[in-house]
XYZ file of N, CA and C in Angstrom:
855
model
N -10.152 34.024 3.182
C -9.844 35.353 3.011
C -10.826 36.664 2.574
N -10.935 36.328 1.498
C -12.651 36.738 0.864
C -13.698 36.981 1.727
N -14.160 35.563 2.310
C -15.318 35.674 3.110
C -15.110 36.211 4.715
N -13.662 35.922 5.150
C -13.667 37.118 5.822
C -13.865 38.512 5.879
N -13.413 38.914 4.750
C -13.579 40.200 4.711
C -14.798 40.740 3.878
N -15.365 39.828 3.285
C -16.769 40.507 3.074
C -18.114 40.259 4.628
N -17.495 39.481 5.488
C -18.332 39.907 6.502
C -18.245 40.828 7.254
N -16.715 41.170 7.236
C -16.343 42.700 7.744
C -16.472 43.833 7.670
N -17.333 43.669 5.715
C -17.644 45.068 5.429
C -19.387 45.157 5.809
N -19.727 43.828 5.670
C -21.137 43.881 5.749
C -21.412 44.532 7.207
N -21.000 43.879 8.165
C -20.359 44.557 9.701
C -20.602 45.720 9.927
N -19.543 46.361 9.093
C -19.686 48.104 8.953
C -20.655 48.809 8.346
N -21.382 48.014 7.721
C -21.893 48.778 6.943
C -23.506 48.755 7.772
N -23.454 47.723 8.481
C -24.656 47.648 9.340
C -24.588 48.439 10.864
N -23.607 49.051 10.842
C -23.238 49.542 12.069
C -23.809 51.264 12.101
N -23.700 51.623 10.655
C -24.678 52.887 9.934
C -26.063 52.972 9.332
N -27.037 51.340 9.796
C -27.717 51.385 9.179
C -29.182 51.169 10.357
N -30.063 51.981 10.106
C -30.853 51.566 10.888
C -31.685 50.399 10.811
N -31.649 49.245 11.300
C -32.681 48.276 11.989
C -33.680 48.211 10.962
N -34.236 49.348 11.050
C -36.154 49.386 10.440
C -35.406 49.546 8.915
N -34.503 50.025 8.683
C -34.711 50.158 7.458
C -34.654 48.347 6.146
N -35.035 49.189 4.984
C -35.189 48.086 4.167
C -33.721 47.712 3.309
N -32.735 48.519 4.071
C -31.229 48.415 3.131
C -30.512 47.509 4.394
N -31.053 47.533 5.488
C -30.411 46.673 6.349
C -30.574 45.573 6.820
N -31.949 45.189 6.256
C -32.802 44.095 5.528
C -32.271 43.023 5.164
N -31.987 43.782 3.890
C -31.164 43.038 2.478
C -29.840 42.880 3.034
N -28.701 43.978 3.704
C -27.454 43.417 4.061
C -27.446 42.705 4.722
N -28.399 42.641 6.054
C -27.988 42.210 6.727
C -28.293 39.977 6.256
N -29.207 39.784 5.507
C -30.140 39.034 4.555
C -28.311 38.250 3.729
N -27.837 39.235 3.520
C -26.166 38.572 2.833
C -25.217 38.646 3.627
N -25.132 39.149 4.599
C -24.389 39.217 6.112
C -24.560 37.617 6.519
N -26.281 37.135 6.404
C -26.114 35.901 6.989
C -25.989 34.869 6.102
N -26.344 35.035 4.972
C -25.986 34.075 4.077
C -24.283 33.563 4.102
N -23.378 34.986 3.925
C -21.970 34.670 3.956
C -21.221 34.260 5.073
N -22.156 34.496 6.498
C -21.877 33.914 7.174
C -22.085 32.716 7.981
N -23.280 32.290 7.418
C -23.629 30.697 7.004
C -22.401 30.125 6.223
N -21.848 30.436 5.206
C -21.036 29.414 4.394
C -19.385 29.894 5.332
N -18.854 30.735 5.620
C -18.249 30.989 6.615
C -17.705 30.152 7.208
N -18.906 29.581 8.494
C -18.673 28.759 9.769
C -19.102 27.395 8.711
N -19.464 26.836 7.804
C -19.732 25.978 7.187
C -18.188 25.384 7.082
N -17.318 26.245 6.154
C -16.003 25.638 6.018
C -15.019 26.368 7.098
N -15.455 25.942 8.462
C -14.965 25.929 9.520
C -14.372 27.450 9.488
N -14.330 28.763 9.138
C -14.146 29.900 8.858
C -13.429 30.005 10.349
N -14.324 30.214 11.408
C -14.300 30.870 12.470
C -13.396 30.340 13.706
N -12.988 28.878 12.787
C -11.570 28.441 13.634
C -10.359 28.290 12.738
N -10.561 28.631 11.413
C -9.384 28.460 10.775
C -8.398 29.133 11.088
N -8.674 30.158 11.579
C -7.468 31.206 12.189
C -6.535 30.401 13.329
N -7.273 29.259 14.178
C -6.569 28.804 15.348
C -5.820 27.650 14.880
N -6.728 26.486 13.773
C -5.813 25.768 13.003
C -4.851 26.379 12.056
N -4.815 27.522 11.678
C -3.187 28.361 10.736
C -2.174 28.073 11.666
N -2.830 29.169 13.049
C -1.908 29.509 13.723
C -0.968 27.634 14.607
N -2.002 27.083 14.630
C -1.219 25.962 15.042
C -0.575 25.311 14.427
N -0.800 25.236 12.845
C -0.202 24.404 11.424
C 1.525 25.140 11.514
N 1.290 26.731 11.310
C 2.050 27.438 11.685
C 3.049 27.507 12.682
N 2.939 27.411 13.826
C 4.228 26.922 14.852
C 4.471 25.513 14.893
N 3.764 24.366 13.681
C 4.347 23.362 14.362
C 5.993 22.988 12.908
N 5.212 23.824 11.933
C 6.033 24.029 10.644
C 7.593 25.354 11.380
N 7.782 25.579 12.316
C 8.600 26.360 12.711
C 8.363 27.775 13.032
N 7.482 28.333 12.394
C 7.341 29.960 12.177
C 6.652 30.296 13.295
N 7.242 31.799 13.759
C 7.350 32.418 15.074
C 6.130 33.150 14.711
N 5.416 33.707 15.832
C 4.008 34.675 16.187
C 4.315 36.034 15.422
N 5.871 36.672 15.063
C 6.027 37.362 14.739
C 5.882 37.032 13.048
N 5.917 35.809 12.279
C 6.227 35.356 11.156
C 4.800 36.390 10.469
N 3.773 35.837 11.429
C 2.293 35.810 10.912
C 1.960 36.848 9.793
N 2.518 37.904 10.381
C 1.913 38.996 9.318
C 3.184 39.261 8.386
N 3.907 38.807 8.139
C 4.799 39.105 7.035
C 4.772 38.601 5.683
N 5.088 39.215 4.697
C 5.204 38.715 3.167
C 5.304 37.508 2.870
N 4.858 36.633 2.027
C 5.913 35.461 1.306
C 7.200 35.697 1.073
N 7.005 37.187 0.055
C 7.978 37.318 -0.460
C 9.457 37.868 0.418
N 9.184 37.579 1.617
C 10.393 37.990 2.420
C 10.681 36.886 3.063
N 10.348 35.351 2.982
C 10.946 34.470 3.478
C 12.009 34.020 2.179
N 12.877 33.237 2.909
C 13.710 32.472 1.922
C 12.799 30.743 1.133
N 13.587 30.344 0.424
C 13.016 29.545 -0.539
C 12.772 28.474 0.518
N 13.182 27.968 1.254
C 13.158 26.518 2.526
C 11.537 27.221 3.058
N 11.567 28.155 3.662
C 10.617 28.736 4.541
C 9.331 28.882 3.223
N 9.951 29.328 2.220
C 8.371 29.574 1.389
C 7.585 27.858 1.276
N 8.495 27.282 1.149
C 8.640 25.812 0.766
C 7.124 25.260 1.960
N 7.847 25.592 2.803
C 7.031 25.394 4.508
C 5.548 26.047 4.335
N 5.937 27.464 4.052
C 4.445 28.175 3.403
C 3.547 27.200 2.596
N 3.869 26.400 1.683
C 3.407 25.712 0.582
C 3.157 24.578 1.612
N 3.747 24.134 1.942
C 3.142 22.720 2.743
C 1.558 23.135 3.588
N 2.197 24.893 4.577
C 1.051 24.602 5.540
C -0.537 25.214 4.946
N -0.080 25.465 3.417
C -1.533 25.263 3.033
C -2.147 24.468 2.193
N -1.545 23.867 2.288
C -2.031 21.719 1.984
C -2.344 21.762 2.814
N -1.817 22.101 3.916
C -2.380 20.436 5.283
C -3.728 21.189 5.778
N -3.750 23.021 5.638
C -5.198 23.582 6.347
C -6.323 23.594 5.131
N -6.119 22.826 3.608
C -6.994 22.746 2.710
C -8.026 21.775 3.072
N -7.672 21.098 3.840
C -8.956 20.318 4.731
C -9.161 19.233 3.457
N -7.913 18.505 2.485
C -7.851 17.760 1.802
C -8.413 15.916 2.056
N -8.447 15.388 0.881
C -8.906 14.000 1.103
C -7.870 12.913 0.788
N -6.922 13.597 0.441
C -5.877 13.048 -0.551
C -5.080 14.153 0.051
N -3.279 13.786 0.519
C -2.466 14.477 0.498
C -1.831 13.914 -0.689
N -0.704 14.869 -1.836
C 0.372 14.249 -2.421
C 1.334 15.106 -2.043
N 2.533 14.314 -1.667
C 3.603 15.543 -1.072
C 4.922 14.826 -1.894
N 5.687 16.034 -2.455
C 6.997 15.713 -3.124
C 7.741 16.127 -2.346
N 9.153 14.866 -1.630
C 9.884 15.229 -0.891
C 9.328 16.410 0.389
N 8.411 15.995 1.316
C 7.828 16.749 2.171
C 8.594 16.929 3.468
N 9.844 16.302 3.483
C 10.946 16.501 4.509
C 12.011 17.185 4.332
N 12.012 17.888 2.623
C 13.620 18.695 2.735
C 13.420 20.300 3.436
N 14.049 20.984 4.294
C 13.910 22.259 4.400
C 13.943 21.782 5.036
N 13.158 21.002 6.663
C 12.302 20.867 7.885
C 13.945 20.408 8.591
N 13.361 20.915 9.972
C 14.747 20.778 11.196
C 14.052 19.683 11.457
N 14.471 18.737 12.384
C 14.000 17.760 13.356
C 12.738 17.809 14.257
N 12.221 19.650 14.901
C 11.211 19.516 15.206
C 9.977 19.440 14.616
N 10.206 20.446 13.835
C 8.808 20.117 12.266
C 8.759 18.982 11.705
N 9.638 18.223 11.526
C 9.616 16.876 11.033
C 8.759 16.146 12.089
N 8.951 15.739 13.509
C 8.443 15.458 14.428
C 6.645 15.610 13.932
N 6.741 16.699 14.095
C 5.449 17.568 13.784
C 4.659 16.889 12.848
N 4.918 17.149 11.678
C 4.589 16.943 10.267
C 3.884 14.896 10.373
N 4.972 14.724 10.802
C 4.991 13.297 11.349
C 3.563 12.752 12.061
N 3.551 13.350 13.286
C 2.672 13.215 13.792
C 1.467 13.743 13.441
N 0.996 15.011 12.050
C -0.045 15.124 11.505
C -0.400 14.079 10.901
N 0.757 13.651 10.049
C 0.067 12.817 8.908
C -0.321 11.556 9.700
N 0.247 11.032 10.407
C -0.176 9.630 11.315
C -1.469 9.436 11.421
N -2.328 11.326 12.488
C -3.949 11.163 12.510
C -4.777 11.437 10.988
N -3.764 11.843 9.923
C -4.994 12.262 9.375
C -5.814 10.858 8.612
N -6.877 11.020 8.678
C -7.986 9.817 8.060
C -7.813 9.529 6.687
N -7.183 10.560 5.796
C -7.413 10.741 4.201
C -6.534 9.348 4.034
N -6.329 9.798 2.432
C -5.134 8.962 1.739
C -3.659 9.998 1.351
N -2.752 9.461 1.533
C -1.466 10.195 1.932
C -0.802 9.571 0.078
N -0.188 9.816 -0.534
C 0.941 9.636 -1.649
C 1.795 10.472 -1.512
N 2.982 9.479 -0.868
C 4.316 10.605 -0.376
C 6.046 10.099 -2.082
N 5.889 11.166 -2.247
C 7.489 10.915 -2.906
C 8.570 11.150 -2.194
N 9.680 10.326 -1.740
C 10.538 10.584 -0.820
C 11.842 9.536 -0.716
N 12.416 10.199 -0.457
C 14.111 9.577 -0.462
C 14.540 9.332 1.589
N 13.481 9.523 2.052
C 13.579 9.416 3.888
C 12.902 8.211 3.806
N 13.759 7.339 4.159
C 13.772 5.938 4.612
C 12.556 5.917 6.032
N 13.540 6.630 7.300
C 13.101 6.174 8.119
C 11.427 6.850 8.217
N 11.318 8.124 7.274
C 10.210 8.791 7.555
C 8.943 7.825 6.706
N 9.356 7.180 5.909
C 8.721 6.070 5.124
C 8.070 4.768 6.025
N 9.157 4.486 6.943
C 8.847 3.417 7.556
C 7.663 3.885 8.604
N 7.930 4.871 9.138
C 6.460 5.546 10.319
C 5.723 5.519 9.535
N 5.135 6.260 8.457
C 4.238 6.633 7.810
C 3.376 5.326 6.886
N 4.272 4.916 5.469
C 3.795 4.346 4.574
C 3.329 3.025 5.013
N 1.813 2.414 4.439
C 1.467 1.287 4.635
C 1.286 0.372 2.753
N 1.914 1.138 2.133
C 2.389 0.535 1.120
C 3.581 1.004 0.380
N 3.977 -0.047 -0.497
C 5.243 1.044 -0.981
C 5.038 0.687 -2.971
N 4.835 1.974 -3.816
C 5.454 1.558 -4.915
C 5.966 1.694 -5.645
N 6.843 1.100 -6.415
C 7.831 1.136 -7.202
C 8.102 1.299 -8.550
N 8.165 2.672 -9.047
C 8.700 2.367 -10.201
C 9.444 2.653 -10.642
N 9.888 1.406 -12.018
C 11.039 1.240 -12.210
C 10.863 0.075 -13.502
N 11.503 0.135 -14.304
C 11.166 -0.399 -16.033
C 10.177 -0.556 -16.675
N 9.546 1.009 -16.208
C 8.061 1.061 -16.969
C 7.225 0.293 -16.207
N 7.506 0.175 -15.078
C 6.317 -0.906 -14.478
C 6.186 -0.466 -13.363
N 5.253 -0.141 -12.240
C 4.804 0.000 -11.291
C 4.260 -1.123 -10.387
N 5.411 -1.554 -9.087
C 4.672 -2.521 -8.593
C 4.806 -2.216 -6.897
N 3.546 -3.021 -6.512
C 3.019 -2.547 -5.303
C 3.913 -3.475 -4.370
N 4.006 -2.669 -3.004
C 4.126 -3.397 -1.762
C 3.327 -3.529 -0.184
N 3.126 -4.466 0.080
C 1.907 -4.045 1.088
C 3.081 -3.945 2.117
N 3.612 -3.376 2.297
C 4.091 -2.901 3.954
C 4.794 -1.724 3.748
N 5.716 -1.080 5.106
C 6.644 -0.332 4.374
C 7.657 -0.349 4.144
N 8.820 0.801 4.284
C 9.813 0.832 3.358
C 10.712 -0.183 3.541
N 10.816 -0.209 4.998
C 11.865 -2.074 5.480
C 11.497 -2.772 4.804
N 9.840 -3.324 4.869
C 9.867 -4.579 4.195
C 9.579 -4.379 2.581
N 9.287 -3.191 2.258
C 9.591 -3.484 0.536
C 11.032 -4.037 0.105
N 12.440 -3.353 0.825
C 13.369 -4.058 0.405
C 13.576 -5.329 0.846
N 13.118 -6.237 1.633
C 13.674 -7.110 2.097
C 12.631 -7.942 1.146
N 11.019 -7.856 0.816
C 10.656 -8.295 -0.054
C 10.657 -8.520 -1.509
N 11.366 -7.042 -1.967
C 12.082 -7.307 -2.918
C 12.988 -8.086 -3.599
N 14.032 -8.583 -2.527
C 15.102 -9.454 -2.703
C 14.344 -10.995 -3.263
N 13.276 -10.659 -2.067
C 12.304 -12.201 -2.514
C 12.061 -12.714 -3.756
N 11.777 -11.205 -4.109
C 10.620 -11.546 -5.407
C 12.038 -11.698 -6.531
N 12.977 -10.715 -6.571
C 13.927 -11.315 -7.274
C 14.502 -12.446 -7.456
N 14.781 -13.258 -6.224
C 15.824 -14.424 -5.867
C 14.227 -15.507 -6.720
N 13.027 -15.732 -6.367
C 12.002 -16.294 -7.107
C 12.112 -16.207 -7.954
N 11.994 -14.965 -8.398
C 11.879 -14.990 -10.434
C 13.099 -15.423 -10.578
N 14.380 -14.944 -10.544
C 15.349 -15.622 -11.038
C 15.413 -17.343 -11.190
N 14.655 -17.845 -10.396
C 14.272 -19.563 -9.889
C 13.459 -19.834 -10.584
N 12.589 -18.876 -11.110
C 11.263 -19.798 -11.987
C 11.861 -19.222 -13.373
N 12.941 -18.157 -13.635
C 13.422 -17.947 -14.894
C 14.124 -19.121 -15.771
N 15.016 -19.517 -14.656
C 16.103 -20.806 -14.617
C 15.125 -22.346 -15.376
N 13.884 -22.218 -14.012
C 13.467 -23.313 -14.803
C 12.545 -23.591 -15.794
N 12.085 -22.378 -16.209
C 11.421 -22.088 -17.495
C 12.604 -22.373 -18.417
N 14.219 -21.880 -18.596
C 15.321 -21.992 -19.864
C 15.191 -24.001 -19.697
N 15.383 -24.423 -18.413
C 16.248 -25.586 -18.338
C 14.036 -26.279 -19.236
N 13.360 -26.185 -19.246
C 12.225 -26.634 -19.721
C 12.158 -26.804 -21.149
N 12.160 -25.132 -21.699
C 12.386 -24.985 -22.923
C 13.452 -25.812 -23.513
N 14.657 -25.718 -23.384
C 16.182 -26.914 -23.640
C 15.172 -28.060 -23.789
N 14.685 -28.442 -22.844
C 14.287 -30.074 -23.223
C 13.122 -30.063 -23.920
N 12.516 -29.439 -24.048
C 11.136 -29.413 -25.252
C 11.996 -29.495 -26.554
N 12.916 -28.442 -26.942
C 13.804 -28.004 -27.965
C 14.401 -29.596 -28.214
N 14.889 -30.076 -27.715
C 15.536 -30.979 -27.931
C 14.997 -32.313 -27.993
N 13.492 -32.308 -27.324
C 12.944 -33.836 -28.245
C 12.267 -32.929 -29.430
N 11.956 -32.063 -30.012
C 11.930 -31.719 -31.219
C 12.409 -31.627 -32.208
N 13.951 -31.550 -32.136
C 14.792 -31.751 -32.646
C 15.196 -33.092 -33.089
N 14.998 -34.085 -31.869
C 15.131 -35.462 -31.933
C 14.429 -36.483 -32.881
N 12.573 -35.587 -32.766
C 12.000 -36.437 -33.172
C 11.081 -35.824 -34.366
N 11.789 -34.545 -34.656
C 11.433 -33.775 -36.139
C 10.776 -34.476 -37.376
N 11.178 -35.270 -37.696
C 11.166 -36.184 -38.977
C 10.591 -37.633 -38.340
N 10.262 -37.116 -37.637
C 9.648 -39.163 -37.335
C 8.308 -38.987 -36.885
N 7.907 -40.232 -37.870
C 6.072 -39.978 -38.380
C 5.476 -39.928 -36.742
N 5.908 -41.379 -36.414
C 5.240 -42.177 -35.130
C 5.367 -40.779 -33.768
N 6.292 -39.746 -34.061
C 6.141 -38.477 -32.907
C 5.514 -37.249 -33.150
N 4.813 -37.060 -34.857
C 5.205 -35.623 -35.492
C 3.899 -35.432 -34.585
N 2.473 -36.227 -34.196
C 1.179 -34.968 -33.077
C 2.553 -34.713 -32.288
N 3.358 -35.526 -30.993
C 3.752 -34.734 -30.087
C 4.821 -33.361 -30.736
N 5.439 -33.357 -31.657
C 6.541 -32.576 -31.629
C 5.345 -31.038 -32.162
N 4.356 -31.144 -32.961
C 3.745 -30.146 -32.940
C 3.070 -29.835 -31.849
N 2.739 -30.507 -31.051
C 1.858 -30.214 -29.741
C 3.128 -29.347 -28.694
N 4.947 -29.523 -29.005
C 5.353 -29.091 -27.852
C 5.750 -27.488 -28.864
N 6.051 -27.756 -30.180
C 6.090 -25.939 -31.153
C 5.331 -25.282 -30.359
N 3.684 -26.052 -30.382
C 2.514 -25.013 -30.599
C 2.811 -24.200 -29.114
N 3.287 -24.901 -27.858
C 3.667 -24.926 -26.597
C 4.438 -23.764 -26.235
N 5.628 -24.097 -27.014
C 6.694 -23.162 -26.948
C 6.632 -21.769 -27.620
N 5.433 -22.161 -28.764
C 5.393 -20.141 -29.185
C 4.069 -19.512 -27.929
N 3.753 -20.408 -26.911
C 2.374 -20.159 -26.533
C 3.302 -19.470 -24.944
N 4.443 -19.783 -24.720
C 5.257 -19.230 -23.628
C 5.231 -18.019 -23.615
N 5.281 -17.394 -22.130
C 5.604 -15.923 -22.366
C 6.917 -15.725 -21.299
N 8.099 -15.644 -22.300
C 9.326 -15.552 -21.749
C 10.192 -14.671 -20.187
N 10.272 -15.515 -19.080
C 10.330 -14.392 -17.826
C 12.190 -13.748 -18.375
N 11.522 -12.305 -18.225
C 12.701 -11.639 -18.577
C 13.099 -11.371 -16.602
N 14.059 -11.095 -16.924
C 14.829 -10.710 -15.283
C 15.757 -9.567 -15.599
N 14.985 -8.284 -14.626
C 15.188 -6.680 -15.253
C 16.395 -6.609 -15.325
N 17.183 -6.000 -15.754
C 19.052 -5.388 -15.471
C 18.817 -4.487 -14.403
N 19.803 -5.089 -13.198
C 20.083 -4.535 -11.706
C 20.917 -2.933 -12.385
N 20.289 -1.738 -12.298
C 20.759 -0.470 -12.647
C 22.253 -0.191 -12.426
N 22.942 0.175 -12.911
C 24.592 0.706 -13.203
C 24.804 1.911 -12.066
N 25.325 1.059 -11.282
C 26.649 1.972 -9.886
C 27.296 2.853 -10.874
N 26.806 4.088 -10.137
C 27.704 5.453 -10.521
C 29.375 5.068 -10.073
N 30.234 5.065 -10.667
C 31.330 4.942 -10.118
C 32.164 5.857 -9.996
N 32.314 6.455 -8.867
C 32.729 7.198 -8.050
C 34.265 7.027 -6.971
N 35.340 7.900 -7.938
C 36.618 7.749 -6.632
C 37.017 9.181 -6.558
N 37.279 8.950 -5.058
C 37.753 9.984 -4.263
C 38.957 9.966 -3.672
N 39.954 10.940 -4.310
C 41.604 10.971 -3.884
C 41.885 10.964 -2.275
N 42.759 9.873 -2.088
C 42.915 10.015 -0.786
C 43.735 11.359 0.097
N 42.467 11.541 1.227
C 42.999 12.939 1.364
C 44.180 12.766 2.580
N 45.025 13.783 2.677
C 45.860 13.664 3.740
C 45.910 13.581 4.951
N 46.730 12.850 5.781
C 46.372 12.315 7.044
C 46.069 13.522 8.455
N 45.301 14.275 8.770
C 45.348 15.277 9.117
C 46.053 15.369 10.840
N 46.068 16.587 11.504
C 46.660 16.636 12.727
C 45.785 16.377 13.636
N 45.829 16.133 14.722
C 44.940 14.650 16.057
C 44.357 16.097 16.561
N 44.391 17.474 16.157
C 43.170 18.137 16.767
C 43.031 18.580 15.533
N 41.753 19.043 15.102
C 40.913 18.952 13.484
C 40.607 20.784 13.757
N 39.947 20.790 14.777
C 39.321 22.124 15.038
C 39.041 22.396 16.503
N 39.693 23.557 16.504
C 39.422 23.733 17.925
C 39.302 25.452 17.844
N 38.463 25.680 18.773
C 37.092 27.083 18.859
C 37.135 27.376 20.290
N 37.203 29.046 20.108
C 37.283 29.036 21.360
C 36.540 30.915 21.232
N 35.540 30.840 22.226
C 35.101 31.761 22.319
C 34.468 32.492 21.096
N 34.032 31.407 20.299
C 33.267 31.913 18.893
C 31.925 33.067 18.690
N 31.902 34.017 18.498
C 31.191 34.773 18.060
C 30.173 35.059 16.518
N 29.200 35.364 16.380
C 28.997 35.387 14.963
C 27.579 36.543 15.035
N 27.362 37.422 14.508
C 26.260 38.382 14.348
C 26.148 39.147 13.313
N 25.006 39.023 12.651
C 24.706 40.302 11.340
C 24.264 41.293 11.849
N 25.037 42.321 11.334
C 24.195 43.677 11.714
C 23.959 43.769 13.182
N 23.073 44.102 13.892
C 23.290 44.240 15.307
C 22.261 42.775 16.010
N 22.215 41.848 14.753
C 21.302 40.828 15.690
C 22.508 39.586 15.614
N 22.302 38.993 17.050
C 23.556 38.213 17.613
C 23.168 36.371 16.870
N 23.905 35.838 16.171
C 23.580 34.220 15.733
C 23.931 33.594 17.031
N 24.873 33.721 17.610
C 25.634 32.780 18.337
C 26.774 33.592 19.258
N 27.079 32.880 20.380
C 27.959 33.272 21.317
C 28.759 32.794 21.644
N 29.917 32.933 22.549
C 30.863 32.066 23.645
C 30.932 30.760 22.931
N 30.774 30.242 21.739
C 30.922 29.161 21.287
C 32.284 28.608 21.453
N 32.738 27.094 22.341
C 33.729 26.939 22.955
C 34.291 25.040 22.636
N 34.407 24.559 21.942
C 34.816 22.924 21.481
C 35.917 22.628 20.629
N 36.544 21.448 20.433
C 37.845 20.543 20.055
C 37.124 19.635 19.805
N 36.891 19.523 18.069
C 37.086 18.575 17.490
C 38.569 17.721 17.396
N 38.410 16.223 17.278
C 39.742 15.466 16.925
C 39.572 14.342 15.586
N 41.025 13.609 15.505
C 40.690 13.002 14.428
C 39.866 12.073 14.111
N 38.513 11.473 13.512
C 38.362 10.241 12.819
C 36.966 10.459 14.129
N 36.593 11.502 14.865
C 35.739 11.699 15.682
C 34.301 12.151 14.640
N 33.105 11.417 15.002
C 31.529 12.123 13.821
C 31.011 12.969 14.405
N 30.502 13.803 14.199
C 29.784 14.842 15.111
C 28.677 15.289 14.269
N 26.921 15.388 14.534
C 26.108 16.060 14.068
C 25.914 17.077 14.728
N 25.909 18.170 13.981
C 25.289 19.502 13.948
C 24.079 19.718 13.605
N 23.307 19.712 14.878
C 21.495 19.889 14.955
C 21.281 21.039 15.595
N 20.332 21.458 15.657
C 19.420 22.918 15.801
C 18.092 23.154 14.792
N 17.260 24.561 15.386
C 16.216 24.428 14.686
C 16.946 25.746 13.421
N 15.402 25.415 12.393
C 16.098 26.510 11.219
C 16.603 27.352 11.937
N 17.404 28.629 11.733
C 17.835 29.801 12.127
C 18.906 29.570 13.304
N 19.087 28.746 14.365
C 20.058 28.851 14.791
C 21.314 28.881 14.726
N 21.976 29.136 13.015
C 22.983 29.335 12.648
C 23.994 27.940 12.631
N 23.865 26.818 12.415
C 24.288 25.594 11.643
C 25.747 26.042 10.676
N 24.541 26.624 9.576
C 25.170 26.589 8.272
C 26.255 27.662 8.621
N 25.631 28.923 9.099
C 26.748 29.791 9.747
C 28.467 29.072 10.166
N 27.567 28.538 11.348
C 28.833 27.664 11.937
C 29.745 27.172 11.191
N 29.234 26.300 10.114
C 30.065 25.475 9.393
C 30.668 26.666 8.131
N 30.258 27.121 7.894
C 31.495 28.237 6.844
C 32.216 29.266 7.731
N 32.102 29.634 8.960
C 33.061 30.259 9.755
C 34.082 28.790 10.125
N 34.236 27.702 10.527
C 34.732 27.075 10.603
C 35.615 26.912 9.685
N 35.228 26.719 8.153
C 35.939 26.007 6.814
C 36.359 27.501 6.281
N 36.277 28.442 6.771
C 36.728 30.053 6.321
C 36.191 30.165 5.485
N 34.694 30.091 5.216
C 34.006 30.384 3.947
C 33.491 31.846 4.199
N 33.431 31.947 5.128
C 33.045 33.120 6.055
C 33.576 33.795 6.881
N 33.759 35.234 6.487
C 34.664 36.153 7.934
C 33.451 36.369 9.196
N 34.266 35.794 10.136
C 33.714 36.433 11.630
C 32.854 37.562 11.852
């Protein structure tokens, strides 16, 4: 933005200077130098790229000239994400990037990252996102970092295999240790076995005990039983909502029955949370 502003400033100065003047030549050289830097940094295509990224993340044309302070926290996170993607990085480090993204924006981000040629490091709890994009999983647990060569589904299966193998090796090791200790106790005071006893004692001292990490404790959460609902749980007829003069939705009609499972989807700003609050009577129509 600073380079672009400088270019415009030099362009304005040049229009009021005579091409024959020394000041024009000096100003033009500065303009040419800044222009080369701007072009080298893809400045002339940056605006196009910025529009593409912002639209991909769900922004509309009318949002482009708004101040960042006007947006909610979720949209501010998208602005930060857009600035990262537009910085031409060699390495992208993202912490929970799928938070605050609707389905369309998430699909666009997945496509961008799939086409990205650099290194990607992601902290995420979205297993489907990791399955699509990641080729390695690094698990940080028990003060160690363990690498798995594959996506998240591979990691889950491989972790179980490694744990089972480690448990088997630990069991075999304990059996070997017990057998060795029995030999030592049996022949400890027998002169003819002294060399063998000492050898086995030294062997035990050098053994690195295989430790099995304890499984993390599971949270004990108990939900009270809810009374059985009516067959018809929710019935909506011609529901409409607007804030001041801005309509959110209108003419909604639907019925939900007991045991039905419905996913409410839509782009950010479509009114999903508003509809949820209206159904639960946390907001007035």
